PDB file of C-alpha atoms in Angstrom:
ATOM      1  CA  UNK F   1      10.836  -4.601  -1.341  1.00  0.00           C
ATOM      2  CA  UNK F   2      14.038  -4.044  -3.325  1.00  0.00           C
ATOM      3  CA  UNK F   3      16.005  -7.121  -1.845  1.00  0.00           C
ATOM      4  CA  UNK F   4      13.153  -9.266  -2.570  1.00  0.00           C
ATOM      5  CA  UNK F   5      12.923 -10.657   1.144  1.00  0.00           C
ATOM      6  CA  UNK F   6      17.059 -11.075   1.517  1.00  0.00           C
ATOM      7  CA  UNK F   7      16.994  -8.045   3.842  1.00  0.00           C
ATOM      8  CA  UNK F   8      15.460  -8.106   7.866  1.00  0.00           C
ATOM      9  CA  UNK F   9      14.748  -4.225   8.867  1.00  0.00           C
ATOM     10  CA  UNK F  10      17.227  -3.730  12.111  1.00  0.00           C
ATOM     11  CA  UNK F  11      15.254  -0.623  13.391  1.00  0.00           C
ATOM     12  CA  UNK F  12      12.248   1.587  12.712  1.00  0.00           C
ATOM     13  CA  UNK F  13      11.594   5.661  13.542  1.00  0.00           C
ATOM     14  CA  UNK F  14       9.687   5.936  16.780  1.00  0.00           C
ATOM     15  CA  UNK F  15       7.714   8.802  14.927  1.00  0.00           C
ATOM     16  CA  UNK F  16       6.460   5.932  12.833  1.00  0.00           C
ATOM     17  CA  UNK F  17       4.780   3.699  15.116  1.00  0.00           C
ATOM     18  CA  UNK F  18       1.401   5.517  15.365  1.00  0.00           C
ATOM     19  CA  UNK F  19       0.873   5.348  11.483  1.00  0.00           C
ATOM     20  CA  UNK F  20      -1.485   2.768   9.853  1.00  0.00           C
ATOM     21  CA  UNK F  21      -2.905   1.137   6.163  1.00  0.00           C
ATOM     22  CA  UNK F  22      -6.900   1.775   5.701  1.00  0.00           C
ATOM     23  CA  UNK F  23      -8.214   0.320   2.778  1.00  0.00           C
ATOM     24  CA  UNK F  24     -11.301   2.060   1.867  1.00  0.00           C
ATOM     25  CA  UNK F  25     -13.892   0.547  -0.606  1.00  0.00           C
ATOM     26  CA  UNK F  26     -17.358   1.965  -1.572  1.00  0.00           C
ATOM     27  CA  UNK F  27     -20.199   0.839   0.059  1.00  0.00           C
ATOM     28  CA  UNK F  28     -22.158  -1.589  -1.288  1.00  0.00           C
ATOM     29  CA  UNK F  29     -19.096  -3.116  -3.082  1.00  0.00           C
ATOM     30  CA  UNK F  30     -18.225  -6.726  -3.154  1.00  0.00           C
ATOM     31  CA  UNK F  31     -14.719  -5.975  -1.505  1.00  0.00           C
ATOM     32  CA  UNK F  32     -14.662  -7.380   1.821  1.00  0.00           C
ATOM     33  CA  UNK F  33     -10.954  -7.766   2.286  1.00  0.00           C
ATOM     34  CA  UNK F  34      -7.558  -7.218   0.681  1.00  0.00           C
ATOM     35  CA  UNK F  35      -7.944 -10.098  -1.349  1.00  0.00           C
ATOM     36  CA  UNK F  36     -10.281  -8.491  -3.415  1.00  0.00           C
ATOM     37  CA  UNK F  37      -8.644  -6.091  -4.518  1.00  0.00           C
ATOM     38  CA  UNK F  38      -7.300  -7.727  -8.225  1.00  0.00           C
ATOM     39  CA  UNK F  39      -8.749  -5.736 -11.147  1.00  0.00           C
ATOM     40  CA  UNK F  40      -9.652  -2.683  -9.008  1.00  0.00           C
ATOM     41  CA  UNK F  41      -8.395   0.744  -9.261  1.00  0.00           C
ATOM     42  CA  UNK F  42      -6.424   1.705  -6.111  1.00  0.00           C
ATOM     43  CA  UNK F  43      -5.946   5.418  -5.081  1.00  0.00           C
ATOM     44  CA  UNK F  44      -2.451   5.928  -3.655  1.00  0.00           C
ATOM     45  CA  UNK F  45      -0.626   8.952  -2.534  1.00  0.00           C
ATOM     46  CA  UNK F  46       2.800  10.129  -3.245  1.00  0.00           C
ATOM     47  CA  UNK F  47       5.004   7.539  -4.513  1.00  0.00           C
ATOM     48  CA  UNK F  48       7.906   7.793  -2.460  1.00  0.00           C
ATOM     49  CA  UNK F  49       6.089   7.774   0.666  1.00  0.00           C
ATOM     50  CA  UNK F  50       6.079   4.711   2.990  1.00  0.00           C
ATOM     51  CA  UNK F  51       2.388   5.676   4.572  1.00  0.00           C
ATOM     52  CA  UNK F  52       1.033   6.564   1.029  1.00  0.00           C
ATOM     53  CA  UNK F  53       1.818   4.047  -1.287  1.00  0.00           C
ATOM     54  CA  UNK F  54       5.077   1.652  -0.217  1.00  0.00           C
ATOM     55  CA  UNK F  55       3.080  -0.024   2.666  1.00  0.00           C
ATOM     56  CA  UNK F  56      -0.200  -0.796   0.905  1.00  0.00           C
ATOM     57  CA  UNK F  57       1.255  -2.077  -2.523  1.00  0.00           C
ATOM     58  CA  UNK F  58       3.504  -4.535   0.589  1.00  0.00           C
ATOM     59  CA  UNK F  59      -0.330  -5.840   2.349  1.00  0.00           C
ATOM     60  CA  UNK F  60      -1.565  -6.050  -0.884  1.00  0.00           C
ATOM     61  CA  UNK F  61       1.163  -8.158  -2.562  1.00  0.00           C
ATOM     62  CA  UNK F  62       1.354 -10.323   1.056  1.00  0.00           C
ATOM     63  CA  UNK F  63      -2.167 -10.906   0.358  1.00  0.00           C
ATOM     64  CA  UNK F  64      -1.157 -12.178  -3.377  1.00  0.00           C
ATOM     65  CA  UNK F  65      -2.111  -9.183  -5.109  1.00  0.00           C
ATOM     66  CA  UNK F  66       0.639  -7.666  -7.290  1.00  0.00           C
ATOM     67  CA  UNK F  67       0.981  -4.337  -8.563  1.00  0.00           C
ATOM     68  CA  UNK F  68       0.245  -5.841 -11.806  1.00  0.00           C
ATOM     69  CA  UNK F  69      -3.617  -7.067 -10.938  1.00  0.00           C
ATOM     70  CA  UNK F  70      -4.467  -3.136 -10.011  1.00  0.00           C
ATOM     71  CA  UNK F  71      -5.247   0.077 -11.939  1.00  0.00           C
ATOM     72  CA  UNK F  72      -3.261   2.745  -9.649  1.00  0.00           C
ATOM     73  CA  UNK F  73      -3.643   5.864  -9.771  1.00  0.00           C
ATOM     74  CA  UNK F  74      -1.299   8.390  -7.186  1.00  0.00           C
ATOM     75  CA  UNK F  75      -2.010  11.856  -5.974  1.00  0.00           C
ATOM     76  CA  UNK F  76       0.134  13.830  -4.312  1.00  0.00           C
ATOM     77  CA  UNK F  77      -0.454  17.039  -2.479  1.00  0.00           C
ATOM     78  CA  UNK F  78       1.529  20.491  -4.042  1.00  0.00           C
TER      79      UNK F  78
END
């Protein structure tokens, strides 16, 4: 995300592999997939973590929602 694209990731921590992105919406909401997400307040953990909030902001934005069409709020555990 901070090259904007210009950079291709060479390698990736094998403890990392077994980690994934869940989206979670309410039930009877009218979210059915990433895309509708805009104008929705997303729940994200710590910042600086790539599980908790770097690679969900990424689907999001890949599915043409920006940072800047959410409401986020982030937790983090002390």
């Amino acid at each position: 995300m901070q090259t904007d694209g210009h950079a291709t990731p060479l390698a990736q921590r094998d403890t990392d592999t077994t980690f994934s992105t869940v989206f979670v919406a309410p039930p009877g909401s009218s979210i059915t997939g990433p895309g509708e997400f805009a104008g929705t307040r997303l729940a994200l953990g710590s910042a600086d973590s790539a599980h908790a909030a770097i690679l969900p902001l990424h689907y999001l934005a890949q599915a043409g929602i920006p940072p800047t069409e959410l409401s986020i709020r982030r937790h983090a555990e002390r």
